[in-house]
Amino acid sequence: MASELGVARAHESRKSLIGVCDFDGILRGKHVLSDDASTEDRIIKFSEAVLAWDCTDRVIPASFGQELPSVFGDADLRVLPATARLVPTFHDRYLCLAEFAGAHETICPRGVLRKVLRRAADQGYSCSVGFEFEFTLFNESAETIHRKPYDQWVPLTRGPFGYSVARTLASNELFEAILAFCENTRLPLSGLHFETGPGVIEASLRHCDALEAADRAVFFKSMVKSWAQTRGLMATFMAKVSENGPGQSGHIHISMSSNGQNVFYDDKACRNISGTMNQFVGGQLKYMNDFCVLAAPNVNSYKRLLPGYWAPTCPSWGVDNRSCAVRVILGNKSAHRLEYRLSGADVNPYLALACAIGSGMLGIEENAGLATPTVGDASDERHSPFERLPQNLAEATIRFAQSSKAIDVFGDRFVEAFSRSRRWEWEAVQNRVSDCERERYFEAI
């Protein structure tokens, strides 16, 4: 049955849209109307410019070693027919993922995650992962969202009302549509509910193999945005949409196994937290500041990481403590896991997961120690022994670019290229004069 399904997907991929993930987690792609996409590992040509664009399609100078930033050729793209998913809003055609191969594989986000997972596999470990994403729906179209100032955008619901059953029942048709949409596109959910904040919804994707989980997360973000537009709505996964509310998270649930056994679980250890889990979490905390830019990749990301909003402000951990950067969730052998809470909804899923697992593997390799778990609010600096997270994108980028461990885990070419892209992102926003600045300074100064 599985082979028949693969053949069907390969056949349909001849008339598919092929999508590849850029540094910002945006799917870039094109229609492929030939046999080029019908075979596993088939290589097609695709513009290398997508690895040199920012989110507004401006070229990042010297983004990956180009001497002339205006000159870009074709790169090799490996099509992945097994990832093909039927898209109901796309005339029942398929969307199929691809990844950069050849000379560009070392800076391909999916390739970077595969590199990290190979490192874990070489030591006998495999990871099971589930992503959670919060996103905001606005009763706006792609046209009205650009005509109106932000403070006139109309969210799907008014005011904060997290976990509201009344709102869920009132929005039953919408929720049923989201559930059906995810089922039809092989993006199974384990939870769906209103979060606190106007128009904010949280979706929990069902856990699975780590690479497949990241593929699903990339699909989910892109498909939700396109699905919303077909219904006259706009969806955003910005980390912080408004200063008046909490940010939007992209939490990652991780468990790790060896020989079919959950290595995070030890029935003889205190709270069943194994020595391997101690090392893994220890590594995540030890390298969280150095690798932070992978989980907080935009200027806007750092406006979410504030005290009082269940977002981390330092590399902390705790048992079922949502104020911490790493939340250990106790359970039986199958449910015992951690939740990596640093990442926001704006992440590139491949890179955020590479960050979470790569730092954890360093902890295992180095037998990292683990501080006492935080009890109470981890953002309360009076009681926190931890150094604060980087305060902005520029600081996080510098730490990443200068980290020898980042080069060890992710590769020197990727660290250089991604750091350049984040410096560009910082400068692009810093040079803009905002409405907030005009309102604050125009008359007074």
Short mmCIF file of C-alpha atoms in Angstrom, two decimals:
data_model
loop_
_atom_site.label_atom_id
_atom_site.label_comp_id
_atom_site.label_asym_id
_atom_site.label_seq_id
_atom_site.Cartn_x
_atom_site.Cartn_y
_atom_site.Cartn_z
CA MET A 1 0.00 0.00 0.00
CA ALA A 2 2.79 2.42 0.90
CA SER A 3 4.57 1.73 -2.41
CA GLU A 4 1.35 2.29 -4.35
CA LEU A 5 0.85 5.59 -2.56
CA GLY A 6 4.42 6.60 -3.41
CA VAL A 7 3.88 5.77 -7.09
CA ALA A 8 0.66 7.80 -7.09
CA ARG A 9 2.41 10.78 -5.53
CA ALA A 10 5.30 10.48 -7.95
CA HIS A 11 2.86 10.41 -10.87
CA GLU A 12 0.92 13.41 -9.58
CA SER A 13 4.14 15.32 -8.89
CA ARG A 14 4.58 15.65 -12.67
CA LYS A 15 2.01 18.42 -12.49
CA SER A 16 2.93 19.63 -9.02
CA LEU A 17 4.06 22.82 -7.45
CA ILE A 18 7.58 22.26 -6.11
CA GLY A 19 8.52 24.19 -2.97
CA VAL A 20 11.90 24.73 -1.29
CA CYS A 21 12.48 26.49 2.02
CA ASP A 22 14.62 29.63 2.20
CA PHE A 23 16.43 30.99 5.27
CA ASP A 24 13.27 32.72 6.52
CA GLY A 25 11.21 29.52 6.33
CA ILE A 26 9.30 30.79 3.29
CA LEU A 27 8.41 28.20 0.67
CA ARG A 28 9.65 29.35 -2.72
CA GLY A 29 8.68 27.31 -5.74
CA LYS A 30 7.39 26.80 -9.24
CA HIS A 31 5.15 24.52 -11.28
CA VAL A 32 6.93 21.50 -12.72
CA LEU A 33 4.99 20.02 -15.63
CA SER A 34 7.21 17.13 -16.71
CA ASP A 35 8.77 13.88 -15.57
CA ASP A 36 11.51 15.87 -13.84
CA ALA A 37 9.74 15.60 -10.48
CA SER A 38 8.47 12.04 -10.76
CA THR A 39 11.42 10.12 -9.32
CA GLU A 40 12.93 10.12 -5.85
CA ASP A 41 16.15 12.13 -5.71
CA ARG A 42 15.59 13.52 -9.21
CA ILE A 43 17.56 16.74 -9.62
CA ILE A 44 16.04 19.77 -11.29
CA LYS A 45 17.41 23.26 -11.75
CA PHE A 46 16.21 26.17 -9.62
CA SER A 47 17.47 29.70 -9.13
CA GLU A 48 20.05 30.01 -6.38
CA ALA A 49 18.80 33.56 -5.82
CA VAL A 50 16.23 32.33 -3.28
CA LEU A 51 19.11 31.67 -0.87
CA ALA A 52 20.23 35.28 -1.32
CA TRP A 53 16.87 37.03 -0.96
CA ASP A 54 15.44 38.48 2.19
CA CYS A 55 11.73 38.20 2.92
CA THR A 56 11.04 41.19 0.62
CA ASP A 57 13.05 39.71 -2.30
CA ARG A 58 15.94 42.13 -1.88
CA VAL A 59 19.33 40.61 -2.55
CA ILE A 60 21.59 40.20 0.47
CA PRO A 61 25.08 41.30 -0.63
CA ALA A 62 27.67 38.50 -0.60
CA SER A 63 25.00 36.22 0.85
CA PHE A 64 26.85 32.99 0.15
CA GLY A 65 30.11 34.01 -1.43
CA GLN A 66 28.87 35.67 -4.62
CA GLU A 67 31.37 38.27 -5.79
CA LEU A 68 28.68 39.98 -7.85
CA PRO A 69 25.41 39.96 -5.88
CA SER A 70 23.34 40.66 -9.01
CA VAL A 71 24.58 37.52 -10.80
CA PHE A 72 22.89 34.27 -9.89
CA GLY A 73 22.81 30.98 -11.73
CA ASP A 74 20.89 27.77 -11.28
CA ALA A 75 21.35 25.44 -8.33
CA ASP A 76 20.59 21.73 -8.09
CA LEU A 77 17.28 20.97 -6.40
CA ARG A 78 16.49 17.48 -5.16
CA VAL A 79 12.76 16.78 -5.45
CA LEU A 80 11.20 14.72 -2.63
CA PRO A 81 8.07 13.01 -4.06
CA ALA A 82 7.33 11.23 -0.77
CA THR A 83 6.51 14.63 0.76
CA ALA A 84 3.82 15.42 -1.86
CA ARG A 85 0.54 16.57 -0.34
CA LEU A 86 -2.81 17.16 -1.96
CA VAL A 87 -3.83 20.81 -1.64
CA PRO A 88 -7.62 21.25 -1.77
CA THR A 89 -7.32 24.97 -2.54
CA PHE A 90 -4.97 24.18 -5.44
CA HIS A 91 -7.46 22.47 -7.76
CA ASP A 92 -6.73 19.17 -6.00
CA ARG A 93 -3.14 19.17 -7.16
CA TYR A 94 -0.02 18.39 -5.18
CA LEU A 95 2.58 20.47 -3.41
CA CYS A 96 5.91 18.68 -3.14
CA LEU A 97 8.95 19.67 -1.11
CA ALA A 98 12.50 19.82 -2.40
CA GLU A 99 15.92 20.61 -0.95
CA PHE A 100 19.07 22.15 -2.33
CA ALA A 101 21.73 19.65 -3.36
CA GLY A 102 25.28 19.77 -4.65
CA ALA A 103 27.24 22.93 -3.89
CA HIS A 104 24.30 24.50 -2.01
CA GLU A 105 23.43 21.57 0.25
CA THR A 106 25.56 22.85 3.13
CA ILE A 107 23.49 26.05 3.38
CA CYS A 108 20.09 24.47 2.67
CA PRO A 109 17.93 24.69 5.84
CA ARG A 110 16.63 21.15 5.36
CA GLY A 111 20.16 19.95 4.71
CA VAL A 112 21.35 21.57 7.94
CA LEU A 113 18.70 19.70 9.92
CA ARG A 114 19.62 16.42 8.22
CA LYS A 115 23.26 17.06 9.20
CA VAL A 116 22.24 17.44 12.86
CA LEU A 117 20.02 14.35 12.76
CA ARG A 118 22.86 12.31 11.24
CA ARG A 119 25.03 13.35 14.17
CA ALA A 120 22.40 12.00 16.55
CA ALA A 121 21.92 8.83 14.50
CA ASP A 122 25.68 8.15 14.48
CA GLN A 123 25.42 7.92 18.26
CA GLY A 124 22.39 5.63 18.10
CA TYR A 125 19.64 8.19 18.72
CA SER A 126 16.47 9.12 16.86
CA CYS A 127 14.09 11.94 17.73
CA SER A 128 10.33 12.23 17.82
CA VAL A 129 9.05 15.78 17.46
CA GLY A 130 5.81 17.72 17.54
CA PHE A 131 5.51 21.43 16.68
CA GLU A 132 2.97 23.86 18.13
CA PHE A 133 2.17 27.11 16.33
CA GLU A 134 0.17 30.14 17.33
CA PHE A 135 -1.11 32.33 14.51
CA THR A 136 -3.47 35.29 14.22
CA LEU A 137 -6.36 35.52 11.77
CA PHE A 138 -7.55 38.91 10.53
CA ASN A 139 -10.80 39.71 8.74
CA GLU A 140 -8.77 41.38 6.02
CA SER A 141 -7.77 40.57 2.47
CA ALA A 142 -4.34 40.85 0.88
CA GLU A 143 -5.55 44.14 -0.58
CA THR A 144 -7.08 45.77 2.51
CA ILE A 145 -4.16 44.79 4.74
CA HIS A 146 -1.93 47.09 2.67
CA ARG A 147 -4.45 49.93 2.38
CA LYS A 148 -5.15 50.27 6.09
CA PRO A 149 -2.83 51.31 8.92
CA TYR A 150 -2.17 48.50 11.37
CA ASP A 151 -4.43 49.87 14.11
CA GLN A 152 -7.40 49.53 11.75
CA TRP A 153 -6.87 45.86 10.93
CA VAL A 154 -9.81 43.79 12.20
CA PRO A 155 -8.89 40.52 13.98
CA LEU A 156 -11.12 37.48 13.75
CA THR A 157 -12.15 37.91 17.40
CA ARG A 158 -11.93 40.81 19.82
CA GLY A 159 -9.95 40.80 23.04
CA PRO A 160 -8.16 37.95 24.85
CA PHE A 161 -10.19 34.82 25.57
CA GLY A 162 -7.82 31.83 25.59
CA TYR A 163 -9.23 28.30 25.55
CA SER A 164 -12.74 29.73 25.21
CA VAL A 165 -15.29 26.98 24.60
CA ALA A 166 -17.93 29.61 23.78
CA ARG A 167 -15.78 31.12 21.04
CA THR A 168 -14.84 27.69 19.74
CA LEU A 169 -18.51 26.69 19.44
CA ALA A 170 -19.37 30.02 17.85
CA SER A 171 -16.55 29.49 15.35
CA ASN A 172 -17.35 25.82 14.79
CA GLU A 173 -17.51 26.11 10.99
CA LEU A 174 -14.06 27.68 10.88
CA PHE A 175 -12.54 25.08 13.20
CA GLU A 176 -14.13 22.24 11.24
CA ALA A 177 -12.66 23.72 8.07
CA ILE A 178 -9.17 23.87 9.62
CA LEU A 179 -9.44 20.28 10.87
CA ALA A 180 -10.66 19.02 7.48
CA PHE A 181 -8.00 21.00 5.68
CA CYS A 182 -5.23 19.51 7.84
CA GLU A 183 -6.61 15.98 7.51
CA ASN A 184 -6.82 16.25 3.72
CA THR A 185 -3.25 17.49 3.47
CA ARG A 186 -1.77 14.84 5.81
CA LEU A 187 -1.01 17.33 8.55
CA PRO A 188 -2.63 15.57 11.53
CA LEU A 189 -3.28 17.74 14.58
CA SER A 190 -3.38 16.72 18.23
CA GLY A 191 -4.98 19.97 19.39
CA LEU A 192 -6.65 23.15 18.16
CA HIS A 193 -7.97 26.02 20.30
CA PHE A 194 -8.24 29.76 20.73
CA GLU A 195 -5.24 31.30 22.47
CA THR A 196 -5.22 34.49 24.48
CA GLY A 197 -5.19 37.52 22.22
CA PRO A 198 -7.51 38.85 19.49
CA GLY A 199 -7.88 36.32 16.68
CA VAL A 200 -5.12 34.03 17.97
CA ILE A 201 -5.40 30.27 17.36
CA GLU A 202 -2.98 27.55 18.43
CA ALA A 203 -2.52 24.32 16.51
CA SER A 204 -0.52 21.36 17.81
CA LEU A 205 0.84 19.08 15.10
CA ARG A 206 0.95 15.40 16.00
CA HIS A 207 4.43 14.11 16.86
CA CYS A 208 6.40 11.98 14.41
CA ASP A 209 9.96 11.46 13.15
CA ALA A 210 11.99 14.66 13.45
CA LEU A 211 12.57 15.36 9.75
CA GLU A 212 8.96 14.58 8.86
CA ALA A 213 7.83 16.84 11.73
CA ALA A 214 9.83 19.74 10.32
CA ASP A 215 8.45 19.06 6.82
CA ARG A 216 4.92 19.13 8.24
CA ALA A 217 5.64 22.39 10.07
CA VAL A 218 6.88 24.05 6.87
CA PHE A 219 3.81 22.82 4.99
CA PHE A 220 1.47 23.91 7.79
CA LYS A 221 2.66 27.50 7.97
CA SER A 222 2.56 28.04 4.22
CA MET A 223 -0.75 26.23 3.69
CA VAL A 224 -2.53 28.03 6.55
CA LYS A 225 -1.57 31.38 5.06
CA SER A 226 -2.81 30.43 1.58
CA TRP A 227 -5.92 28.69 2.95
CA ALA A 228 -6.84 31.79 4.95
CA GLN A 229 -6.67 33.99 1.86
CA THR A 230 -9.10 31.72 0.01
CA ARG A 231 -11.59 32.46 2.81
CA GLY A 232 -11.10 36.23 2.75
CA LEU A 233 -8.80 36.16 5.79
CA MET A 234 -5.15 36.89 6.44
CA ALA A 235 -2.98 34.77 8.74
CA THR A 236 0.30 35.80 10.30
CA PHE A 237 2.94 33.86 12.22
CA MET A 238 4.81 36.95 13.41
CA ALA A 239 6.40 36.47 16.82
CA LYS A 240 4.78 39.67 18.10
CA VAL A 241 1.86 41.20 16.23
CA SER A 242 1.05 43.89 18.77
CA GLU A 243 2.77 45.37 21.82
CA ASN A 244 -0.56 45.15 23.63
CA GLY A 245 -0.63 41.36 23.81
CA PRO A 246 1.53 38.25 24.20
CA GLY A 247 3.69 36.95 21.42
CA GLN A 248 3.07 33.95 19.17
CA SER A 249 5.09 30.87 19.98
CA GLY A 250 6.39 27.96 17.95
CA HIS A 251 7.14 25.50 20.74
CA ILE A 252 8.84 22.20 19.91
CA HIS A 253 8.16 18.96 21.81
CA ILE A 254 11.07 16.50 21.65
CA SER A 255 11.71 12.98 22.88
CA MET A 256 14.66 10.81 21.96
CA SER A 257 14.95 7.06 21.66
CA SER A 258 17.56 4.36 21.20
CA ASN A 259 16.69 0.78 20.28
CA GLY A 260 13.03 1.69 20.57
CA GLN A 261 13.34 2.96 24.16
CA ASN A 262 12.77 6.54 25.32
CA VAL A 263 16.22 7.54 26.60
CA PHE A 264 14.81 10.56 28.42
CA TYR A 265 12.92 8.21 30.78
CA ASP A 266 14.51 6.30 33.67
CA ASP A 267 12.13 4.68 36.16
CA LYS A 268 14.94 4.54 38.74
CA ALA A 269 15.85 8.24 38.54
CA CYS A 270 14.33 11.15 40.41
CA ARG A 271 11.15 12.20 38.58
CA ASN A 272 12.15 9.58 35.97
CA ILE A 273 14.49 12.15 34.36
CA SER A 274 17.35 10.10 32.93
CA GLY A 275 21.01 11.06 32.91
CA THR A 276 20.78 11.39 29.13
CA MET A 277 17.92 13.85 29.45
CA ASN A 278 19.91 15.83 32.03
CA GLN A 279 22.82 16.06 29.57
CA PHE A 280 20.56 16.93 26.63
CA VAL A 281 18.79 19.74 28.48
CA GLY A 282 22.12 20.85 29.91
CA GLY A 283 23.48 21.24 26.38
CA GLN A 284 20.41 23.15 25.25
CA LEU A 285 20.88 25.65 28.07
CA LYS A 286 24.67 25.85 27.70
CA TYR A 287 24.47 26.80 24.02
CA MET A 288 21.11 28.59 23.97
CA ASN A 289 22.62 32.06 23.81
CA ASP A 290 25.11 31.09 21.09
CA PHE A 291 22.46 29.40 18.92
CA CYS A 292 19.57 31.73 19.81
CA VAL A 293 19.36 33.35 16.38
CA LEU A 294 18.16 30.06 14.85
CA ALA A 295 15.12 30.07 17.16
CA ALA A 296 14.63 33.86 17.18
CA PRO A 297 15.61 34.84 13.63
CA ASN A 298 13.96 38.23 13.15
CA VAL A 299 14.04 41.71 14.68
CA ASN A 300 10.46 41.15 15.77
CA SER A 301 11.34 37.85 17.50
CA TYR A 302 12.93 39.61 20.49
CA LYS A 303 9.80 41.63 21.23
CA ARG A 304 8.17 38.35 22.25
CA LEU A 305 10.89 37.39 24.77
CA LEU A 306 9.66 39.57 27.62
CA PRO A 307 8.80 38.87 31.28
CA GLY A 308 5.18 38.12 32.09
CA TYR A 309 4.16 36.54 28.78
CA TRP A 310 5.15 32.87 29.26
CA ALA A 311 8.15 33.40 27.00
CA PRO A 312 11.72 32.79 28.18
CA THR A 313 14.12 35.58 29.05
CA CYS A 314 17.09 33.38 30.02
CA PRO A 315 18.33 29.81 29.44
CA SER A 316 16.30 28.19 32.22
CA TRP A 317 14.58 24.87 32.74
CA GLY A 318 11.87 23.58 35.03
CA VAL A 319 9.44 20.74 35.55
CA ASP A 320 6.13 21.70 33.91
CA ASN A 321 7.12 25.38 34.22
CA ARG A 322 5.92 27.47 31.29
CA SER A 323 8.06 30.46 32.20
CA CYS A 324 11.22 28.47 31.40
CA ALA A 325 13.05 28.14 28.10
CA VAL A 326 12.95 24.33 28.44
CA ARG A 327 9.95 22.72 30.09
CA VAL A 328 10.36 19.09 31.15
CA ILE A 329 7.05 17.25 30.87
CA LEU A 330 6.82 14.18 33.07
CA GLY A 331 4.89 11.18 31.87
CA ASN A 332 5.05 7.48 31.17
CA LYS A 333 7.71 6.01 28.88
CA SER A 334 5.93 7.14 25.74
CA ALA A 335 4.96 10.65 26.89
CA HIS A 336 8.07 11.72 28.85
CA ARG A 337 9.59 14.62 26.86
CA LEU A 338 10.75 18.22 26.82
CA GLU A 339 9.23 21.34 25.33
CA TYR A 340 11.68 23.80 23.76
CA ARG A 341 9.97 27.14 24.35
CA LEU A 342 12.53 29.60 22.99
CA SER A 343 11.27 29.46 19.40
CA GLY A 344 8.49 31.72 18.18
CA ALA A 345 5.94 31.14 15.45
CA ASP A 346 8.15 33.05 13.00
CA VAL A 347 10.89 30.41 12.90
CA ASN A 348 12.19 28.37 10.01
CA PRO A 349 11.16 24.95 11.40
CA TYR A 350 14.23 23.19 10.02
CA LEU A 351 16.63 25.62 11.66
CA ALA A 352 14.77 25.91 14.97
CA LEU A 353 14.73 22.12 15.30
CA ALA A 354 18.41 21.90 14.30
CA CYS A 355 19.11 24.39 17.09
CA ALA A 356 17.14 22.45 19.72
CA ILE A 357 18.56 19.02 18.84
CA GLY A 358 22.06 20.16 17.93
CA SER A 359 22.62 21.89 21.26
CA GLY A 360 21.17 18.89 23.08
CA MET A 361 23.54 16.52 21.31
CA LEU A 362 26.47 18.69 22.35
CA GLY A 363 25.27 18.27 25.92
CA ILE A 364 25.35 14.49 25.59
CA GLU A 365 28.78 14.52 23.95
CA GLU A 366 30.20 16.83 26.63
CA ASN A 367 28.37 15.27 29.59
CA ALA A 368 26.91 18.70 30.32
CA GLY A 369 25.76 19.45 33.83
CA LEU A 370 22.32 20.72 34.68
CA ALA A 371 21.48 23.42 37.21
CA THR A 372 18.70 23.07 39.74
CA PRO A 373 15.29 23.42 38.07
CA THR A 374 13.59 26.78 38.33
CA VAL A 375 10.59 26.93 40.64
CA GLY A 376 8.44 29.99 40.11
CA ASP A 377 8.83 32.69 37.49
CA ALA A 378 12.07 32.13 35.55
CA SER A 379 11.96 35.71 34.25
CA ASP A 380 12.35 37.13 37.75
CA GLU A 381 15.96 38.29 37.57
CA ARG A 382 16.23 38.55 41.37
CA HIS A 383 16.23 34.77 41.63
CA SER A 384 17.70 33.70 38.29
CA PRO A 385 21.31 32.44 38.13
CA PHE A 386 21.24 32.49 34.34
CA GLU A 387 22.63 35.03 31.88
CA ARG A 388 19.87 36.79 29.93
CA LEU A 389 19.15 35.76 26.38
CA PRO A 390 20.46 38.07 23.64
CA GLN A 391 18.41 41.25 23.69
CA ASN A 392 18.12 41.77 19.95
CA LEU A 393 18.88 40.23 16.58
CA ALA A 394 22.24 42.00 16.23
CA GLU A 395 23.53 40.60 19.53
CA ALA A 396 22.28 37.10 18.76
CA THR A 397 23.85 37.17 15.28
CA ILE A 398 27.25 38.20 16.63
CA ARG A 399 27.21 35.36 19.16
CA PHE A 400 26.26 32.83 16.50
CA ALA A 401 28.86 34.06 13.99
CA GLN A 402 31.62 33.84 16.60
CA SER A 403 30.63 30.45 18.05
CA SER A 404 33.06 27.62 17.33
CA LYS A 405 30.39 25.15 18.44
CA ALA A 406 27.95 26.56 15.88
CA ILE A 407 30.54 25.89 13.18
CA ASP A 408 31.08 22.38 14.57
CA VAL A 409 27.37 21.51 14.55
CA PHE A 410 26.01 23.41 11.54
CA GLY A 411 29.08 23.92 9.34
CA ASP A 412 31.19 27.00 8.66
CA ARG A 413 29.57 27.84 5.33
CA PHE A 414 26.07 27.85 6.79
CA VAL A 415 27.11 29.87 9.85
CA GLU A 416 28.69 32.49 7.60
CA ALA A 417 25.78 32.67 5.14
CA PHE A 418 23.04 32.72 7.78
CA SER A 419 24.88 35.30 9.89
CA ARG A 420 25.15 37.57 6.86
CA SER A 421 21.43 37.22 6.23
CA ARG A 422 20.58 38.13 9.83
CA ARG A 423 22.92 41.15 9.86
CA TRP A 424 21.16 42.31 6.70
CA GLU A 425 17.76 41.78 8.34
CA TRP A 426 18.80 43.83 11.37
CA GLU A 427 20.12 46.70 9.27
CA ALA A 428 17.08 46.71 6.99
CA VAL A 429 14.73 47.30 9.91
CA GLN A 430 16.99 49.61 11.92
CA ASN A 431 17.21 52.06 9.02
CA ARG A 432 13.44 52.47 8.89
CA VAL A 433 11.67 55.32 10.68
CA SER A 434 8.61 53.88 12.43
CA ASP A 435 5.22 55.40 13.23
CA CYS A 436 6.10 54.89 16.90
CA GLU A 437 9.14 57.15 16.53
CA ARG A 438 7.13 59.82 14.74
CA GLU A 439 4.42 59.71 17.39
CA ARG A 440 6.94 59.86 20.23
CA TYR A 441 9.39 62.47 18.96
CA PHE A 442 7.82 64.62 16.23
CA GLU A 443 6.24 67.32 18.38
CA ALA A 444 8.28 67.00 21.57
CA ILE A 445 11.79 67.10 20.12
#
